[in-house]
PDB file of C-alpha atoms and ligand atoms in Angstrom:
ATOM      1  CA  MET A   1      -9.591   5.951  10.301  1.00  0.00           C
ATOM      2  CA  SER A   2      -8.662   8.339   7.532  1.00  0.00           C
ATOM      3  CA  GLN A   3      -6.914  10.519  10.638  1.00  0.00           C
ATOM      4  CA  PHE A   4      -5.111   7.533  11.756  1.00  0.00           C
ATOM      5  CA  ASN A   5      -1.531   7.157  11.659  1.00  0.00           C
ATOM      6  CA  PHE A   6      -0.650   4.514   9.130  1.00  0.00           C
ATOM      7  CA  SER A   7       3.151   3.857   9.981  1.00  0.00           C
ATOM      8  CA  ALA A   8       2.969   1.148  11.992  1.00  0.00           C
ATOM      9  CA  LEU A   9       0.456  -0.252   9.615  1.00  0.00           C
ATOM     10  CA  ILE A  10       2.654   0.380   6.314  1.00  0.00           C
ATOM     11  CA  ASP A  11       5.864  -0.544   8.121  1.00  0.00           C
ATOM     12  CA  SER A  12       4.579  -4.033   8.787  1.00  0.00           C
ATOM     13  CA  ALA A  13       3.427  -4.551   4.851  1.00  0.00           C
ATOM     14  CA  ILE A  14       7.158  -3.296   3.906  1.00  0.00           C
ATOM     15  CA  LYS A  15       8.604  -5.863   6.466  1.00  0.00           C
ATOM     16  CA  ALA A  16       6.342  -8.764   5.405  1.00  0.00           C
ATOM     17  CA  ARG A  17       7.328  -7.841   1.461  1.00  0.00           C
ATOM     18  CA  GLN A  18      10.784  -9.162   2.349  1.00  0.00           C
ATOM     19  CA  ASN A  19       9.471 -12.750   2.911  1.00  0.00           C
ATOM     20  CA  SER A  20       7.789 -12.496  -0.639  1.00  0.00           C
ATOM     21  CA  TYR A  21       8.609 -15.551  -2.759  1.00  0.00           C
ATOM     22  CA  ALA A  22       8.285 -14.527  -5.761  1.00  0.00           C
ATOM     23  CA  PRO A  23      11.107 -16.517  -7.996  1.00  0.00           C
ATOM     24  CA  TYR A  24       8.937 -16.574 -11.337  1.00  0.00           C
ATOM     25  CA  SER A  25       7.485 -12.527 -11.720  1.00  0.00           C
ATOM     26  CA  ASP A  26       9.883 -11.122  -9.708  1.00  0.00           C
ATOM     27  CA  TYR A  27       7.146  -8.900  -8.113  1.00  0.00           C
ATOM     28  CA  CYS A  28       7.415  -8.548  -4.360  1.00  0.00           C
ATOM     29  CA  VAL A  29       4.125  -7.524  -2.449  1.00  0.00           C
ATOM     30  CA  GLY A  30       3.736  -7.349   1.175  1.00  0.00           C
ATOM     31  CA  CYS A  31       0.335  -6.834   3.354  1.00  0.00           C
ATOM     32  CA  ALA A  32      -0.439  -6.133   6.658  1.00  0.00           C
ATOM     33  CA  VAL A  33      -4.105  -6.184   7.853  1.00  0.00           C
ATOM     34  CA  LEU A  34      -5.326  -4.222  11.531  1.00  0.00           C
ATOM     35  CA  THR A  35      -8.247  -5.668  13.175  1.00  0.00           C
ATOM     36  CA  ASP A  36      -9.713  -4.632  16.556  1.00  0.00           C
ATOM     37  CA  ASN A  37      -7.375  -7.309  18.227  1.00  0.00           C
ATOM     38  CA  MET A  38      -4.474  -7.613  16.174  1.00  0.00           C
ATOM     39  CA  LEU A  39      -1.970  -6.778  13.118  1.00  0.00           C
ATOM     40  CA  TYR A  40      -1.482  -9.858  10.553  1.00  0.00           C
ATOM     41  CA  THR A  41       0.646 -10.066   7.485  1.00  0.00           C
ATOM     42  CA  GLY A  42       1.257 -11.852   4.258  1.00  0.00           C
ATOM     43  CA  CYS A  43       3.378 -12.047   0.907  1.00  0.00           C
ATOM     44  CA  ASN A  44       2.949 -13.176  -2.095  1.00  0.00           C
ATOM     45  CA  ILE A  45       3.885 -16.680  -2.609  1.00  0.00           C
ATOM     46  CA  GLU A  46       4.354 -18.308  -5.881  1.00  0.00           C
ATOM     47  CA  ASN A  47       4.842 -21.780  -7.357  1.00  0.00           C
ATOM     48  CA  ALA A  48       6.637 -23.468  -9.962  1.00  0.00           C
ATOM     49  CA  SER A  49       2.680 -24.348 -10.964  1.00  0.00           C
ATOM     50  CA  TYR A  50       2.600 -20.744 -11.967  1.00  0.00           C
ATOM     51  CA  GLY A  51      -1.601 -20.560 -11.577  1.00  0.00           C
ATOM     52  CA  LEU A  52      -1.000 -21.201  -7.830  1.00  0.00           C
ATOM     53  CA  ALA A  53       0.739 -17.974  -7.430  1.00  0.00           C
ATOM     54  CA  MET A  54      -1.390 -16.676  -3.801  1.00  0.00           C
ATOM     55  CA  CYS A  55      -1.611 -13.014  -3.319  1.00  0.00           C
ATOM     56  CA  ALA A  56      -0.035 -10.868  -0.463  1.00  0.00           C
ATOM     57  CA  GLU A  57      -3.420  -9.405   0.568  1.00  0.00           C
ATOM     58  CA  ARG A  58      -4.897 -13.244   0.581  1.00  0.00           C
ATOM     59  CA  VAL A  59      -2.385 -14.562   2.689  1.00  0.00           C
ATOM     60  CA  ALA A  60      -2.624 -11.707   5.380  1.00  0.00           C
ATOM     61  CA  VAL A  61      -6.613 -11.810   5.374  1.00  0.00           C
ATOM     62  CA  PHE A  62      -6.746 -15.514   5.372  1.00  0.00           C
ATOM     63  CA  SER A  63      -4.320 -15.575   8.110  1.00  0.00           C
ATOM     64  CA  ALA A  64      -6.593 -13.109  10.258  1.00  0.00           C
ATOM     65  CA  VAL A  65      -9.854 -15.246   9.444  1.00  0.00           C
ATOM     66  CA  ALA A  66      -7.746 -18.115  10.466  1.00  0.00           C
ATOM     67  CA  ALA A  67      -7.190 -16.669  13.680  1.00  0.00           C
ATOM     68  CA  GLY A  68     -10.795 -15.756  14.526  1.00  0.00           C
ATOM     69  CA  GLU A  69     -10.698 -12.407  13.028  1.00  0.00           C
ATOM     70  CA  ARG A  70     -13.881 -11.513  10.783  1.00  0.00           C
ATOM     71  CA  MET A  71     -13.550  -7.544  10.569  1.00  0.00           C
ATOM     72  CA  ILE A  72     -10.970  -5.673   8.607  1.00  0.00           C
ATOM     73  CA  ARG A  73     -10.572  -2.150  10.001  1.00  0.00           C
ATOM     74  CA  ALA A  74      -7.187  -1.229   7.797  1.00  0.00           C
ATOM     75  CA  ILE A  75      -5.208  -2.886   5.288  1.00  0.00           C
ATOM     76  CA  ALA A  76      -1.655  -1.794   3.524  1.00  0.00           C
ATOM     77  CA  ILE A  77      -0.639  -3.036   0.490  1.00  0.00           C
ATOM     78  CA  VAL A  78       2.875  -2.694  -0.190  1.00  0.00           C
ATOM     79  CA  GLY A  79       4.124  -4.046  -4.086  1.00  0.00           C
ATOM     80  CA  SER A  80       7.076  -3.421  -6.366  1.00  0.00           C
ATOM     81  CA  PRO A  81       9.529  -5.273  -8.048  1.00  0.00           C
ATOM     82  CA  ARG A  82      12.110  -6.542  -6.394  1.00  0.00           C
ATOM     83  CA  GLY A  83      14.544  -4.352  -4.589  1.00  0.00           C
ATOM     84  CA  ASP A  84      14.402  -2.062  -1.717  1.00  0.00           C
ATOM     85  CA  GLU A  85      12.951   0.671  -4.035  1.00  0.00           C
ATOM     86  CA  ILE A  86       9.169   0.766  -3.830  1.00  0.00           C
ATOM     87  CA  THR A  87       8.455   2.599  -7.329  1.00  0.00           C
ATOM     88  CA  ASP A  88       4.727   1.324  -7.710  1.00  0.00           C
ATOM     89  CA  TYR A  89       1.307   2.147  -5.980  1.00  0.00           C
ATOM     90  CA  ALA A  90       0.389  -1.986  -6.177  1.00  0.00           C
ATOM     91  CA  TYR A  91      -3.059  -1.846  -6.202  1.00  0.00           C
ATOM     92  CA  PRO A  92      -4.977  -4.718  -5.230  1.00  0.00           C
ATOM     93  CA  CYS A  93      -6.268  -7.682  -7.852  1.00  0.00           C
ATOM     94  CA  GLY A  94      -9.638  -7.913  -8.452  1.00  0.00           C
ATOM     95  CA  ALA A  95      -9.914 -11.464  -6.641  1.00  0.00           C
ATOM     96  CA  CYS A  96      -8.388  -9.529  -3.534  1.00  0.00           C
ATOM     97  CA  ARG A  97     -10.880  -6.797  -3.755  1.00  0.00           C
ATOM     98  CA  GLN A  98     -13.462  -9.276  -3.337  1.00  0.00           C
ATOM     99  CA  VAL A  99     -12.050 -11.178  -0.236  1.00  0.00           C
ATOM    100  CA  ILE A 100     -11.340  -7.833   1.451  1.00  0.00           C
ATOM    101  CA  ALA A 101     -14.631  -7.166   0.771  1.00  0.00           C
ATOM    102  CA  GLU A 102     -16.270 -10.109   2.754  1.00  0.00           C
ATOM    103  CA  PHE A 103     -14.450  -8.819   5.979  1.00  0.00           C
ATOM    104  CA  SER A 104     -14.902  -5.106   5.480  1.00  0.00           C
ATOM    105  CA  ASP A 105     -17.488  -2.594   6.242  1.00  0.00           C
ATOM    106  CA  LYS A 106     -18.238   0.854   5.152  1.00  0.00           C
ATOM    107  CA  ASP A 107     -15.495   2.721   7.228  1.00  0.00           C
ATOM    108  CA  THR A 108     -12.556  -0.160   6.381  1.00  0.00           C
ATOM    109  CA  VAL A 109      -9.673   1.657   4.751  1.00  0.00           C
ATOM    110  CA  ILE A 110      -7.153   0.277   1.829  1.00  0.00           C
ATOM    111  CA  VAL A 111      -3.758   1.894   2.443  1.00  0.00           C
ATOM    112  CA  VAL A 112      -1.712   1.620  -0.696  1.00  0.00           C
ATOM    113  CA  ALA A 113       1.983   2.312  -0.015  1.00  0.00           C
ATOM    114  CA  LYS A 114       5.182   3.225  -1.563  1.00  0.00           C
ATOM    115  CA  SER A 115       6.865   4.051   1.744  1.00  0.00           C
ATOM    116  CA  LEU A 116       5.606   5.734   5.413  1.00  0.00           C
ATOM    117  CA  GLU A 117       5.295   8.949   4.395  1.00  0.00           C
ATOM    118  CA  ASP A 118       3.758   8.268   0.300  1.00  0.00           C
ATOM    119  CA  TYR A 119       0.421   6.300   0.227  1.00  0.00           C
ATOM    120  CA  LYS A 120      -3.403   6.457  -0.964  1.00  0.00           C
ATOM    121  CA  ILE A 121      -6.054   5.919   0.734  1.00  0.00           C
ATOM    122  CA  PHE A 122      -9.276   4.477  -0.122  1.00  0.00           C
ATOM    123  CA  LYS A 123     -12.665   2.703   1.021  1.00  0.00           C
ATOM    124  CA  VAL A 124     -13.253  -0.606  -0.214  1.00  0.00           C
ATOM    125  CA  GLU A 125     -16.452   0.510  -1.812  1.00  0.00           C
ATOM    126  CA  GLU A 126     -14.238   3.106  -4.131  1.00  0.00           C
ATOM    127  CA  LEU A 127     -11.976   0.169  -5.159  1.00  0.00           C
ATOM    128  CA  LEU A 128     -14.801  -2.582  -5.438  1.00  0.00           C
ATOM    129  CA  PRO A 129     -18.495  -0.683  -6.049  1.00  0.00           C
ATOM    130  CA  GLU A 130     -21.566  -2.580  -6.389  1.00  0.00           C
ATOM    131  CA  SER A 131     -19.646  -6.102  -4.844  1.00  0.00           C
ATOM    132  CA  PHE A 132     -21.518  -9.048  -4.697  1.00  0.00           C
ATOM    133  CA  THR A 133     -22.689 -10.047  -1.321  1.00  0.00           C
ATOM    134  CA  LEU A 134     -25.300 -12.601  -0.318  1.00  0.00           C
ATOM    135  CA  ALA A 135     -25.265 -10.789   3.260  1.00  0.00           C
TER     136      ALA A 135
HETATM  137  N1  THU B 201       0.016 -10.162  -6.227  1.00  0.00           N
HETATM  138  C1  THU B 201      -0.174  -9.805  -5.333  1.00  0.00           C
HETATM  139  O1  THU B 201       0.774 -10.306  -4.359  1.00  0.00           O
HETATM  140  N2  THU B 201      -1.045  -9.095  -4.970  1.00  0.00           N
HETATM  141  C2  THU B 201      -2.209  -8.506  -5.985  1.00  0.00           C
HETATM  142  O2  THU B 201      -2.795  -7.506  -5.717  1.00  0.00           O
HETATM  143  C3  THU B 201      -1.626  -8.453  -7.343  1.00  0.00           C
HETATM  144  C4  THU B 201      -0.437  -9.732  -7.592  1.00  0.00           C
HETATM  145  C5  THU B 201       1.659 -10.597  -6.769  1.00  0.00           C
HETATM  146  C6  THU B 201       0.881 -12.016  -7.559  1.00  0.00           C
HETATM  147  C7  THU B 201       2.190 -12.532  -8.121  1.00  0.00           C
HETATM  148  O3  THU B 201       3.276 -13.239  -7.016  1.00  0.00           O
HETATM  149  C8  THU B 201       2.961 -11.162  -8.251  1.00  0.00           C
HETATM  150  O4  THU B 201       2.316 -10.105  -7.508  1.00  0.00           O
HETATM  151  C9  THU B 201       2.574 -10.526  -9.283  1.00  0.00           C
HETATM  152  O5  THU B 201       1.586 -10.750 -10.048  1.00  0.00           O
END
Protein backbone atom coordinates (compact mmCIF):
# COMPACT_ATOMS: atom_id res chain seq x y z
CA MET A 1 0.00 0.00 0.00
CA SER A 2 2.94 2.35 0.54
CA GLN A 3 3.73 1.90 -3.18
CA PHE A 4 0.13 2.82 -3.97
CA ASN A 5 -0.74 5.96 -5.91
CA PHE A 6 -2.69 8.04 -3.43
CA SER A 7 -3.69 10.83 -5.84
CA ALA A 8 -7.31 9.77 -6.31
CA LEU A 9 -7.78 9.29 -2.57
CA ILE A 10 -6.25 12.66 -1.70
CA ASP A 11 -8.23 14.36 -4.46
CA SER A 12 -11.45 12.95 -2.98
CA ALA A 13 -10.49 14.30 0.45
CA ILE A 14 -9.75 17.73 -1.06
CA LYS A 15 -13.16 17.73 -2.77
CA ALA A 16 -14.92 16.54 0.40
CA ARG A 17 -13.30 19.41 2.28
CA GLN A 18 -15.24 21.82 0.08
CA ASN A 19 -18.40 20.66 1.88
CA SER A 20 -16.94 21.35 5.31
CA TYR A 21 -19.41 23.11 7.60
CA ALA A 22 -17.11 25.06 9.90
CA PRO A 23 -18.61 28.52 10.58
CA TYR A 24 -17.25 28.56 14.15
CA SER A 25 -13.63 27.43 13.79
CA ASP A 26 -13.13 28.27 10.10
CA TYR A 27 -10.96 25.15 10.02
CA CYS A 28 -12.03 22.98 7.09
CA VAL A 29 -11.26 19.27 6.92
CA GLY A 30 -11.98 16.62 4.30
CA CYS A 31 -11.44 12.90 4.50
CA ALA A 32 -11.59 9.93 2.13
CA VAL A 33 -11.71 6.28 3.19
CA LEU A 34 -10.74 3.48 0.82
CA THR A 35 -12.02 -0.06 1.39
CA ASP A 36 -11.82 -3.13 -0.83
CA ASN A 37 -15.15 -2.12 -2.33
CA MET A 38 -15.58 1.64 -2.41
CA LEU A 39 -14.42 5.10 -1.52
CA TYR A 40 -16.27 7.07 1.17
CA THR A 41 -15.85 10.70 2.07
CA GLY A 42 -16.57 13.04 4.93
CA CYS A 43 -16.06 16.61 6.09
CA ASN A 44 -16.14 18.21 9.51
CA ILE A 45 -19.59 19.37 10.59
CA GLU A 46 -19.86 21.93 13.38
CA ASN A 47 -22.81 23.10 15.44
CA ALA A 48 -23.91 26.22 17.32
CA SER A 49 -23.64 23.95 20.35
CA TYR A 50 -19.86 23.76 19.89
CA GLY A 51 -19.26 20.42 21.56
CA LEU A 52 -21.35 18.67 18.95
CA ALA A 53 -18.83 19.26 16.17
CA MET A 54 -17.95 16.08 14.30
CA CYS A 55 -14.58 15.47 12.66
CA ALA A 56 -14.26 14.69 8.96
CA GLU A 57 -12.57 11.37 9.70
CA ARG A 58 -15.42 10.03 11.81
CA VAL A 59 -18.02 11.19 9.28
CA ALA A 60 -16.16 9.26 6.55
CA VAL A 61 -15.41 6.15 8.63
CA PHE A 62 -18.93 5.93 10.05
CA SER A 63 -20.37 6.38 6.57
CA ALA A 64 -18.28 3.43 5.37
CA VAL A 65 -19.27 1.30 8.35
CA ALA A 66 -22.94 2.19 7.91
CA ALA A 67 -22.65 0.95 4.32
CA GLY A 68 -21.46 -2.40 5.64
CA GLU A 69 -17.68 -1.92 5.47
CA ARG A 70 -15.47 -3.17 8.27
CA MET A 71 -11.91 -2.73 6.97
CA ILE A 72 -10.17 0.51 5.99
CA ARG A 73 -7.29 -0.03 3.57
CA ALA A 74 -6.29 3.65 3.37
CA ILE A 75 -7.59 6.94 4.70
CA ALA A 76 -6.60 10.42 3.50
CA ILE A 77 -7.05 13.59 5.55
CA VAL A 78 -6.80 17.17 4.28
CA GLY A 79 -7.32 20.05 6.69
CA SER A 80 -6.41 23.70 6.90
CA PRO A 81 -7.91 27.07 7.79
CA ARG A 82 -10.64 28.08 5.32
CA GLY A 83 -9.37 28.77 1.81
CA ASP A 84 -8.18 26.79 -1.18
CA GLU A 85 -4.57 26.72 -0.07
CA ILE A 86 -3.78 23.81 2.25
CA THR A 87 -1.10 25.08 4.62
CA ASP A 88 -1.23 22.32 7.26
CA TYR A 89 -0.65 18.65 7.67
CA ALA A 90 -3.87 17.99 9.59
CA TYR A 91 -3.23 14.99 11.81
CA PRO A 92 -6.27 13.09 13.08
CA CYS A 93 -7.34 13.89 16.64
CA GLY A 94 -7.08 11.25 19.35
CA ALA A 95 -10.74 10.25 19.15
CA CYS A 96 -10.50 9.75 15.40
CA ARG A 97 -7.31 7.70 15.76
CA GLN A 98 -9.16 5.32 18.09
CA VAL A 99 -12.10 5.07 15.67
CA ILE A 100 -9.78 4.46 12.70
CA ALA A 101 -7.96 1.75 14.70
CA GLU A 102 -11.23 -0.10 15.26
CA PHE A 103 -11.60 -0.70 11.52
CA SER A 104 -7.94 -1.13 10.55
CA ASP A 105 -5.28 -3.77 10.41
CA LYS A 106 -1.48 -3.60 10.47
CA ASP A 107 -1.35 -2.65 6.77
CA THR A 108 -3.89 0.18 6.90
CA VAL A 109 -2.36 3.46 5.81
CA ILE A 110 -3.15 6.98 7.05
CA VAL A 111 -2.29 9.67 4.48
CA VAL A 112 -2.00 13.22 5.83
CA ALA A 113 -1.92 15.46 2.78
CA LYS A 114 -1.34 19.06 1.77
CA SER A 115 -1.70 18.29 -1.96
CA LEU A 116 -1.59 15.42 -4.43
CA GLU A 117 2.20 15.58 -4.36
CA ASP A 118 2.87 16.64 -0.77
CA TYR A 119 1.76 14.09 1.81
CA LYS A 120 2.96 11.92 4.69
CA ILE A 121 2.11 8.27 5.16
CA PHE A 122 1.69 6.50 8.49
CA LYS A 123 0.59 3.12 9.74
CA VAL A 124 -2.17 3.25 12.36
CA GLU A 125 0.23 1.79 14.95
CA GLU A 126 2.55 4.78 14.47
CA LEU A 127 -0.17 7.33 15.24
CA LEU A 128 -1.85 5.29 17.96
CA PRO A 129 0.62 2.90 19.56
CA GLU A 130 -0.60 0.37 22.12
CA SER A 131 -4.22 1.17 21.26
CA PHE A 132 -7.09 -0.08 23.37
CA THR A 133 -8.78 -3.12 21.87
CA LEU A 134 -11.05 -5.91 23.06
CA ALA A 135 -10.37 -8.11 20.05
N1 LIG B 1 -11.34 18.42 13.04
C1 LIG B 1 -11.47 17.37 12.18
O1 LIG B 1 -12.35 17.37 11.32
N2 LIG B 1 -10.61 16.34 12.31
C2 LIG B 1 -9.64 16.25 13.25
O2 LIG B 1 -8.96 15.23 13.34
C3 LIG B 1 -9.38 17.37 14.15
C4 LIG B 1 -10.33 18.50 14.07
C5 LIG B 1 -12.28 19.54 12.93
C6 LIG B 1 -13.21 19.68 14.10
C7 LIG B 1 -13.55 21.14 14.05
O3 LIG B 1 -14.66 21.31 13.17
C8 LIG B 1 -12.34 21.79 13.42
O4 LIG B 1 -11.57 20.74 12.83
C9 LIG B 1 -11.46 22.55 14.40
O5 LIG B 1 -11.14 21.76 15.49
